[in-house]
Coordinates of C-alpha atoms in Angstrom, one line a residue:
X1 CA 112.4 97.1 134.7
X2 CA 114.2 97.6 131.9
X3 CA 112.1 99.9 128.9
X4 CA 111.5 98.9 125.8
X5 CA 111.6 102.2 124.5
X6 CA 111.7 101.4 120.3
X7 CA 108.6 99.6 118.2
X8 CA 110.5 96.2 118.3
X9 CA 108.1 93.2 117.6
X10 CA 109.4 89.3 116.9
X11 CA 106.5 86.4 115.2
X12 CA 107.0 83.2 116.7
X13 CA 108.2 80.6 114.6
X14 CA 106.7 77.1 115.3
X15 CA 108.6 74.2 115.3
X16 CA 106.8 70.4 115.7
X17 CA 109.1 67.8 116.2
X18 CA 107.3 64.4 115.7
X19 CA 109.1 61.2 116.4
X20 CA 106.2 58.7 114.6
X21 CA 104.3 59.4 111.7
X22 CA 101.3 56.9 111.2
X23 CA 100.3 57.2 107.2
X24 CA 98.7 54.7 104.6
X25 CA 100.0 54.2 101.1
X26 CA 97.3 56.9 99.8
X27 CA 98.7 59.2 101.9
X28 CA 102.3 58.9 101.1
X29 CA 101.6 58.8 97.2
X30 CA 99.7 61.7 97.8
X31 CA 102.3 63.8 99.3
X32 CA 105.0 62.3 96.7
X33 CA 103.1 63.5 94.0
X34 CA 102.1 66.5 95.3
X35 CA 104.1 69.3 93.0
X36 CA 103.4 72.1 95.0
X37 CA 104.5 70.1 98.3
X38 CA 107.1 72.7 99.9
X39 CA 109.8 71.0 102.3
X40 CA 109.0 71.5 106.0
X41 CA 112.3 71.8 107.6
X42 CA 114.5 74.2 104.9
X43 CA 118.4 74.6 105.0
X44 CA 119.5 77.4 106.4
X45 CA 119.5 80.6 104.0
X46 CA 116.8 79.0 101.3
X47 CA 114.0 79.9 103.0
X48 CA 111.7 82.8 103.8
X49 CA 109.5 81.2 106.3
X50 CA 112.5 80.9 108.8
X51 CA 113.4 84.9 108.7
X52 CA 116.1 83.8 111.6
X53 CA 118.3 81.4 109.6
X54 CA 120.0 83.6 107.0
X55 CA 123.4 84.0 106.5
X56 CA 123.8 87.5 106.6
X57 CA 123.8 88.2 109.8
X58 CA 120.4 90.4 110.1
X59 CA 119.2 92.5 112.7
X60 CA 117.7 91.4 116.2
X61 CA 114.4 92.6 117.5
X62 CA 116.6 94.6 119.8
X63 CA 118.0 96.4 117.1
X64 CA 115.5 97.4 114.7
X65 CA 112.1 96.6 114.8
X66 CA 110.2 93.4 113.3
X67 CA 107.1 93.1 111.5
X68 CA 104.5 90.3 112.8
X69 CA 106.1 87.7 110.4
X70 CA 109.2 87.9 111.7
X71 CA 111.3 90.4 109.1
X72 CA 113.0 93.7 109.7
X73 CA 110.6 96.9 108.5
X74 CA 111.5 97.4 105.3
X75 CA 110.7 101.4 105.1
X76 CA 108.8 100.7 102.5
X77 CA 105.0 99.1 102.4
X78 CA 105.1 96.5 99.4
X79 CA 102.1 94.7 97.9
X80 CA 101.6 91.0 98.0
X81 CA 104.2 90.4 100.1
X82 CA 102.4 90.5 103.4
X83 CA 99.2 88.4 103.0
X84 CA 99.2 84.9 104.9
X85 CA 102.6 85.0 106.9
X86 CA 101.3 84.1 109.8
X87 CA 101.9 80.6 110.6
X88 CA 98.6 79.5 111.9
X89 CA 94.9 81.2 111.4
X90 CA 94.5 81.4 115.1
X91 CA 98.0 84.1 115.2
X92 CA 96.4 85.6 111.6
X93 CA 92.7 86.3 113.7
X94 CA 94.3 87.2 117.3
X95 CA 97.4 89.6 115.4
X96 CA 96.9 93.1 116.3
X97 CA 97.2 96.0 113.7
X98 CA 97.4 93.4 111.5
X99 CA 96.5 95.4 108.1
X100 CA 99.9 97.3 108.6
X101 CA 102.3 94.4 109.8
X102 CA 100.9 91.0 108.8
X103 CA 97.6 90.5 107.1
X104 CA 95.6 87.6 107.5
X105 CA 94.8 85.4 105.2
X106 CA 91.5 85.9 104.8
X107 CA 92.1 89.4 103.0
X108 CA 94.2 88.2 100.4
X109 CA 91.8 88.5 97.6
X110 CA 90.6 92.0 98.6
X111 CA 94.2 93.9 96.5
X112 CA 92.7 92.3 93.1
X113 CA 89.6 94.6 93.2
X114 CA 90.3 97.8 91.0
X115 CA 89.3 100.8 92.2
X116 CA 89.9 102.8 88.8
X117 CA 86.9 101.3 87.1
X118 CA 83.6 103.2 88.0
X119 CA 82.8 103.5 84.3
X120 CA 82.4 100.1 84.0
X121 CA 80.0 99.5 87.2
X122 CA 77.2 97.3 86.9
X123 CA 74.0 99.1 86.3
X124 CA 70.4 98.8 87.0
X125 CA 69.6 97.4 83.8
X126 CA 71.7 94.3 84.2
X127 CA 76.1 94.0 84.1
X128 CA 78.5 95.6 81.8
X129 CA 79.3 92.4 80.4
X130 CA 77.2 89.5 80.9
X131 CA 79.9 86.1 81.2
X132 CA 78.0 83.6 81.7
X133 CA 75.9 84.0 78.1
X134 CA 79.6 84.8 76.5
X135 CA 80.7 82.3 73.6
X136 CA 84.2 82.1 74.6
X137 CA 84.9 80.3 71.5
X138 CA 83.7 82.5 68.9
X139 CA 86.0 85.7 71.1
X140 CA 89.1 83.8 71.1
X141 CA 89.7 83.6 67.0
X142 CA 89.4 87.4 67.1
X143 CA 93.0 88.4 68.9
X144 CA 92.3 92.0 69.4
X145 CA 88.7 91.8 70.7
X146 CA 89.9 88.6 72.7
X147 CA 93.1 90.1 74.5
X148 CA 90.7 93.5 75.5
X149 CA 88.1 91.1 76.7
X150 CA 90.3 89.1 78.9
X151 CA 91.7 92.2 80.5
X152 CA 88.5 93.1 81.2
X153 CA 87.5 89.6 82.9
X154 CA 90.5 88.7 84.8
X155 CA 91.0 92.4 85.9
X156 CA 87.5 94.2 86.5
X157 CA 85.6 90.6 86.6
X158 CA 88.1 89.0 89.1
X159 CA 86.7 85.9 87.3
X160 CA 89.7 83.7 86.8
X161 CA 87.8 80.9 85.7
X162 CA 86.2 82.3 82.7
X163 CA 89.6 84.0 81.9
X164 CA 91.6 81.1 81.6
X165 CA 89.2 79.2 79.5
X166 CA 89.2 81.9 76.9
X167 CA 92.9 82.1 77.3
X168 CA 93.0 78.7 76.6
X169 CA 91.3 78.8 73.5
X170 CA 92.9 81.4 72.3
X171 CA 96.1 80.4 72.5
X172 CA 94.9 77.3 71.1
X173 CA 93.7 78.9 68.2
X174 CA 97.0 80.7 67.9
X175 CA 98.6 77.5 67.7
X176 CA 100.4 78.2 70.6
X177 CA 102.9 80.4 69.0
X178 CA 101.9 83.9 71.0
X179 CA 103.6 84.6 74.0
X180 CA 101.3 86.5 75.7
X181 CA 98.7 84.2 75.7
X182 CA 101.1 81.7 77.9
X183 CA 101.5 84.7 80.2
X184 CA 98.1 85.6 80.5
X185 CA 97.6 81.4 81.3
X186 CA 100.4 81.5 84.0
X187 CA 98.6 84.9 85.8
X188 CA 96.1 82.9 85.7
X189 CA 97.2 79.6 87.2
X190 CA 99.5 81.7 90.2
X191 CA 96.1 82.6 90.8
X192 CA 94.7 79.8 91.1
X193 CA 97.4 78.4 93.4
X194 CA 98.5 75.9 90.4
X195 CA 102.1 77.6 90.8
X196 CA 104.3 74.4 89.1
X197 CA 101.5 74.8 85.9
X198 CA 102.1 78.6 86.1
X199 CA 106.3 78.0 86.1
X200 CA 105.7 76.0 82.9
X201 CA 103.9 78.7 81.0
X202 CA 106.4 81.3 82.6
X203 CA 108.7 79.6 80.8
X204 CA 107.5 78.7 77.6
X205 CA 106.3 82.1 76.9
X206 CA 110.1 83.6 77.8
X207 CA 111.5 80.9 75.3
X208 CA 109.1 82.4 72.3
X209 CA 109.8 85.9 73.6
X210 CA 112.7 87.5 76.5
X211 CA 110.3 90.1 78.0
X212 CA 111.3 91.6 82.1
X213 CA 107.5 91.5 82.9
X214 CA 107.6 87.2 82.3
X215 CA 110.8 87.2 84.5
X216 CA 109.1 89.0 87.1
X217 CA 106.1 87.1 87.3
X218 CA 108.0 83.4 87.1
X219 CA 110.3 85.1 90.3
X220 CA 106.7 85.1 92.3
X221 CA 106.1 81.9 91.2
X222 CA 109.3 80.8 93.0
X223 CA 108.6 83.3 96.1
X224 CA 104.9 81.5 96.6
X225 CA 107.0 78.0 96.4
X226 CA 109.6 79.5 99.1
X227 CA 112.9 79.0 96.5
X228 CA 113.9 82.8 97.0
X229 CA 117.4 81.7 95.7
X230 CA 116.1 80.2 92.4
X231 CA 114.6 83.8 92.6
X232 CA 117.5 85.1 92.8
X233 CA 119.3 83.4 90.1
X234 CA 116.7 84.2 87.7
X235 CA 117.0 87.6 88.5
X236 CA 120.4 87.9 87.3
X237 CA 120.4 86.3 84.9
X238 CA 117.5 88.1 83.6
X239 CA 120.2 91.4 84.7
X240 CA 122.5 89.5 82.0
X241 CA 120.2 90.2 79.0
X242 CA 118.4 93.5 80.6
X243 CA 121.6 95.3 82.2
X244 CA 120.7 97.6 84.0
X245 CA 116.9 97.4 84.4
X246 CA 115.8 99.3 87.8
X247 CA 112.9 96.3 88.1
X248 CA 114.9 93.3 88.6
X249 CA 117.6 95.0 90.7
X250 CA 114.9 96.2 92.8
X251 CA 113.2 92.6 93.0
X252 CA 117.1 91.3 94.2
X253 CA 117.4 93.8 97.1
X254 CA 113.4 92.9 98.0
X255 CA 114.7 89.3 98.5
X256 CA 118.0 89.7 100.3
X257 CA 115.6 92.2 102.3
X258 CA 113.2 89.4 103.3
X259 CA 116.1 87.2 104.0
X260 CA 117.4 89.3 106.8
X261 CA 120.6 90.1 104.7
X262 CA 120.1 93.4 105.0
X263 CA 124.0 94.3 103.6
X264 CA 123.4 93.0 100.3
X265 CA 120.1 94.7 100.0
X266 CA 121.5 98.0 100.7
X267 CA 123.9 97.6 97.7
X268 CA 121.4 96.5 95.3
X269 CA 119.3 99.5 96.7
X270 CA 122.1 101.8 96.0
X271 CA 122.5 99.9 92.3
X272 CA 119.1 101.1 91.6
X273 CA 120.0 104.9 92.4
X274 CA 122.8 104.8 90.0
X275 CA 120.1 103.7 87.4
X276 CA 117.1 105.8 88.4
X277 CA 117.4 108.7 91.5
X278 CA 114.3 109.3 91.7
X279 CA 113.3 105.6 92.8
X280 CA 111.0 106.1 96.0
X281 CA 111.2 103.0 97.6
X282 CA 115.3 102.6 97.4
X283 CA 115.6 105.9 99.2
X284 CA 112.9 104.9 101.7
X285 CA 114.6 101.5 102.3
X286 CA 118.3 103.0 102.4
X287 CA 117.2 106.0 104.9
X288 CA 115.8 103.2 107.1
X289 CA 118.9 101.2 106.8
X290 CA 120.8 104.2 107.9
X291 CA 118.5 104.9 111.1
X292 CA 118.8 101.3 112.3
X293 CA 122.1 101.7 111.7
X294 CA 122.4 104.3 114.5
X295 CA 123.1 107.2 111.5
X296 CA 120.4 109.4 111.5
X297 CA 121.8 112.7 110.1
X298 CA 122.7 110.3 107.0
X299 CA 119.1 109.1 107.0
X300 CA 117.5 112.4 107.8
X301 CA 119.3 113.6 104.1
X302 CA 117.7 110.5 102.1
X303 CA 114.5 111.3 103.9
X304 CA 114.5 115.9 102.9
X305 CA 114.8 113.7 99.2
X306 CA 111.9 112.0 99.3
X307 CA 110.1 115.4 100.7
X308 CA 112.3 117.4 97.8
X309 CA 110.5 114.6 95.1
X310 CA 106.6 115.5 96.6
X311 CA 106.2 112.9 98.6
X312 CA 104.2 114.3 100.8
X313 CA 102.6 112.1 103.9
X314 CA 102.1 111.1 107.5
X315 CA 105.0 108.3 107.1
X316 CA 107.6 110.6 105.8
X317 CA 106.9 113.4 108.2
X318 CA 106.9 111.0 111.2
X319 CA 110.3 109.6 110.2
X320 CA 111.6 113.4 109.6
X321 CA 110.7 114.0 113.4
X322 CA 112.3 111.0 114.4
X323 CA 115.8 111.4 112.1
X324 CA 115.8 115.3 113.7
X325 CA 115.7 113.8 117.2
X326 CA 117.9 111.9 117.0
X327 CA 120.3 113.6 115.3
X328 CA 119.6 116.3 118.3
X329 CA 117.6 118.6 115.7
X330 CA 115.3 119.3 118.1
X331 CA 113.9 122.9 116.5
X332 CA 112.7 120.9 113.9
X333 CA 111.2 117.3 115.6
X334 CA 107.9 119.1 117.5
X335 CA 107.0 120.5 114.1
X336 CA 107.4 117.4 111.9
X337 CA 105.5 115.4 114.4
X338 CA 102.7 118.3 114.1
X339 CA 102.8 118.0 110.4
X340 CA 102.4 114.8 110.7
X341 CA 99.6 114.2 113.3
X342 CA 97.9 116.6 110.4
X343 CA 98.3 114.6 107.7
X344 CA 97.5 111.3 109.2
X345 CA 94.2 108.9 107.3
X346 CA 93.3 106.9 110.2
X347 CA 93.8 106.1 114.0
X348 CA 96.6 103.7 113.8
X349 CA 98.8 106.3 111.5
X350 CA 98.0 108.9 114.7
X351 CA 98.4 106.4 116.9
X352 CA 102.0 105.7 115.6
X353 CA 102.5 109.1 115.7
X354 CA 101.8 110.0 119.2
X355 CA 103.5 106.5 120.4
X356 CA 106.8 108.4 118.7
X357 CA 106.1 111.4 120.4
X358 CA 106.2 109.4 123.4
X359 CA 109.4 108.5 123.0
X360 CA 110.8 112.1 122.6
X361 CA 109.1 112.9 125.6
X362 CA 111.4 110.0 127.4
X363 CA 114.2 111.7 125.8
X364 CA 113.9 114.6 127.7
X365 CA 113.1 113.2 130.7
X366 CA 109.5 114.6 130.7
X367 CA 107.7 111.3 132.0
X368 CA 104.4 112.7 132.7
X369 CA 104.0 114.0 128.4
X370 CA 105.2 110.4 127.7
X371 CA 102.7 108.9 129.7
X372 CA 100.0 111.5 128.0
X373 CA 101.4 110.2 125.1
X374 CA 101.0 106.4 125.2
X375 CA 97.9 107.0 126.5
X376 CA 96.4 108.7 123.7
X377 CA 98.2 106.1 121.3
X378 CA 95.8 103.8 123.0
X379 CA 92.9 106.0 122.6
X380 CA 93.8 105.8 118.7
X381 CA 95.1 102.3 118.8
X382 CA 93.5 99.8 121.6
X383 CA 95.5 96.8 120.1
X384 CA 98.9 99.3 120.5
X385 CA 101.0 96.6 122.6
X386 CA 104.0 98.2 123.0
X387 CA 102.2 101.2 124.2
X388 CA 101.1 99.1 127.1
X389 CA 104.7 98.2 127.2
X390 CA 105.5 101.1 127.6
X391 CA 103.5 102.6 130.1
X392 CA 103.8 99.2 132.1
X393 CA 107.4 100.6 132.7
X394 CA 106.3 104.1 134.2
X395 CA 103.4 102.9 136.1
X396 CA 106.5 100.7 137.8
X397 CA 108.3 103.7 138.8
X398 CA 105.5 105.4 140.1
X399 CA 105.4 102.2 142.8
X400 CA 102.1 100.8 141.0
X401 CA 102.9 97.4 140.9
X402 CA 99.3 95.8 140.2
X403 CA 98.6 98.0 137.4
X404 CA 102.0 97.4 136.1
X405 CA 101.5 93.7 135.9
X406 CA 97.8 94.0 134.1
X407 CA 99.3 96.1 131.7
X408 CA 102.4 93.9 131.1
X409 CA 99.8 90.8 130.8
X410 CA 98.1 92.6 128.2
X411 CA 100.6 93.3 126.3
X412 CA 102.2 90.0 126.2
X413 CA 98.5 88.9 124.9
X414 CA 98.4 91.1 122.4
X415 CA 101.8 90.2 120.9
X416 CA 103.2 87.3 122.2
X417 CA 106.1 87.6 119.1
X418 CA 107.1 90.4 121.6
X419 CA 110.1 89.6 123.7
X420 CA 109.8 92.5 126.0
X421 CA 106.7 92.5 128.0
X422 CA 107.9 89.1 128.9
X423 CA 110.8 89.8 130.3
X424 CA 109.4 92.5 132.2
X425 CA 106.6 90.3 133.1
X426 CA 109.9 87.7 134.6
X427 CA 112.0 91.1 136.3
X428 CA 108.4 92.3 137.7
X429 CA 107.3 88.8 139.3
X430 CA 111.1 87.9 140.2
X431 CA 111.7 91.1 142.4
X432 CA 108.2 90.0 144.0
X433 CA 109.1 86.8 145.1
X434 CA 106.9 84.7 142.2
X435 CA 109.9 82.6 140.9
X436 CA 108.0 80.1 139.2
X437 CA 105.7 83.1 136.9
X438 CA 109.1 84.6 136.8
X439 CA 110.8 81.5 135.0
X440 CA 107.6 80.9 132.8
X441 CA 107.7 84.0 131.8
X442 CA 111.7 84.3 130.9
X443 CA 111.6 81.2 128.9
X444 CA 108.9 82.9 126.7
X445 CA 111.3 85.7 126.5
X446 CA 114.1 83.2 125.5
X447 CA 111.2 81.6 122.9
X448 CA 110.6 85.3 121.3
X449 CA 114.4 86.3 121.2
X450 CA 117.2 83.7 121.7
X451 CA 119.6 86.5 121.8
X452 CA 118.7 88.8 124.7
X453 CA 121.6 88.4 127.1
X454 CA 119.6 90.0 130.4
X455 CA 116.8 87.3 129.8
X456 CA 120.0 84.6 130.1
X457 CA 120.7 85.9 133.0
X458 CA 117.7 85.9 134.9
X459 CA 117.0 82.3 133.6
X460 CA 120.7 81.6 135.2
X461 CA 119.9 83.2 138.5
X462 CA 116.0 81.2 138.8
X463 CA 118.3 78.0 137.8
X464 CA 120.3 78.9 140.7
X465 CA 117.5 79.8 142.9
X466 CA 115.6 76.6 142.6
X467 CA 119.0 74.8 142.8
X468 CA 119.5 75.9 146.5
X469 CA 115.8 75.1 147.5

């Protein structure tokens, strides 16, 4: 059986091909006049919902590892760009780990609650502010008071509706000559989900005034409406009136990133250094680029940078560990993993850790650590699939085919994005003599990762096999 030995996951991309479409003249209208309509089958290199059609030629899940969407991990954990990618709510519920890969939809309002404002928490004798006895009116033709009041409403509050009527008003009563009023609308309206209102205040409010914070927000707008190349294109040409600003050079390597073209986000990541070298989440991204790459002595040095700046957690030291074996560093692996088994916040951070530790025990050919090892990731984790993977594999060589198999179906359960438990689950029931599980299997394989030349080749030989009977 062959070992999946690296954290490589793949999201399944559905694809519904329907040959007749039954719809009245309300529902046609309808979904012509809907401005927020996105189109369902995207060209090739436009879209971020179809991570496997860019251009660039990015990385395959047997390569570098794959978040539950579907994209390469980034090295760096960004916010807002994770909340409803899976395709369905029954993959969102069933998606394992899913607050460190892809969270479900469900928790996407839970980032907008501020954790910095315990002075203002309601007390016994009623709220801080009480909104609904508020005369928005009368606050909105006092600017100061107004703009300090909405912060405090859309940010503390979370109360979009109340914000954007006194944003409205206020702008009103400016005569909608201020600028940051049509911002503060358009925040409002992306939240909302209005996001072709919230492009139109974008930008009006970058006509009256050329700020980088209005580009940035208007380049969500056109993220949340899947047009990352309109993003890009605003980007730069933002870079034409800001040259040089780190933030929109940053936000064109994010999107190349997302789009699998994992060349061109390198040298944007690099274009930040050259502007700011102290820029965390370029060197993060760049050392990762390098490990994938099958460079880890070049990673391990962006990585002793990042530990050189203060950044000091269970994430960097767990990459350290894994750059210094690697690169055959071994007096130095054992101790970062130690390091960062100590500094780890929760279960799945340890788990992580001792799935990695697991894999340095293959290394040196000390199966009975790894299997310690996976087992205790499980202890940590219970939703760890490639652990199961992975100790699938070495309950195989110890001759323990049922247990194998249970484990296998587990993990093809828990991630079914995963193309190796799969094929495993194909090689396992092939070398049994169960050709048919054996093809069902494969062909999920195939579904998870087009590309995986040994799954082609047991597909060939079932072919063959149910040929001659």
């Amino acid at each position: 059986i062959q070992a999946a030995w690296n954290l490589k996951t793949r999201a399944l991309t559905e694809m519904v091909y329907v040959d007749e479409i039954d719809m009245d003249q309300e529902g046609i209208a309808e979904m012509i006049l809907d401005e927020n309509a996105i189109a369902q089958v995207a060209r090739p290199g436009t879209s971020l919902k179809l991570p496997g059609t860019s251009q660039g030629g990015g990385p395959s899940p047997a390569v570098r590892p794959v978040t539950q969407s579907g994209r390469p991990i980034t090295g760096f954990v960004r916010p807002s760009t994770q909340s409803g990618r899976p395709s369905t709510m029954e993959q969102a519920i069933r998606t394992p780990r899913t607050a460190l890969t892809a969270r479900p939809i469900t928790s996407a309002s839970g980032g907008y609650v501020r954790t910095g404002t315990a002075s203002m928490l309601t007390n016994p004798d009623g709220p801080f502010i009480n909104l609904s006895r508020l005369n928005l009116t009368k606050y909105a033709q006092k600017p100061k008071l107004a703009k300090a009041l909405f912060e405090y409403i859309f940010h503390h509050e979370n109360d979009i509706k109340n914000a954007l009527d006194l944003a409205a008003l206020a702008t009103e009563h400016a005569q909608f000559k201020d600028w940051w009023w049509k911002v503060q609308i358009g925040k409002c309206y992306y939240r909302l989900g209005l996001y072709r209102e919230a492009e139109k205040q974008f930008k009006s409010a970058l006509k009256q005034q050329d700020m980088v914070d209005t580009i940035l927000y208007l380049a969500k707008v056109y993220l949340r409406l899947d047009q990352p190349v309109t993003a890009l294109n605003l980007f730069k040409e933002g870079l034409e009136r800001f040259p040089g600003e780190v933030t929109l050079i940053c936000g064109i390597a994010r999107i190349y990133e997302e789009m699998n073209n994992i060349s061109s986000a390198a040298e944007y990541y690099k274009d930040v250094l050259k502007q700011d070298n102290t820029h965390v989440e370029a060197i993060a991204c760049i050392g990762s680029n390098h490990f994938y790459s099958d460079q880890p002595e070049i990673a391990l040095r962006f990585y002793r940078r990042l530990l050189q700046m203060g950044v000091y957690n269970c994430q960097l030291f767990n990459n350290l560990g894994l750059c210094c074996f690697y690169a055959q560093q071994y007096d130095m692996t054992l101790s970062s993993f130690e390091r960062a088994l100590f500094l780890a916040e929760n279960e799945e951070e340890t788990a992580d850790v001792w799935y990695n530790l697991g894999h340095v025990a293959v290394g040196i050919g000390d199966l009975n650590l790894a299997y310690q090892c996976f087992k205790l990731a499980l202890v940590n984790n219970n939703d760890y699939a490639e652990a199961y993977n992975n100790l699938a594999v070495l309950e195989m060589r110890k001759g323990h085919t049922e247990q194998a198999r249970a484990l296998l179906q587990t993990a093809s359960s828990l991630a079914p994005h995963m193309y190796e438990p799969h094929f495993n689950v194909a090689l396992l029931s092939e070398k049994v003599g169960d050709l048919q599980r054996s093809y069902t299997a494969a062909q999920k394989s195939e579904e998870a990762f087009p590309g995986h030349v040994d799954t082609q080749q047991l597909l060939k030989q079932l072919k063959e096999h149910f040929t001659m009977l």
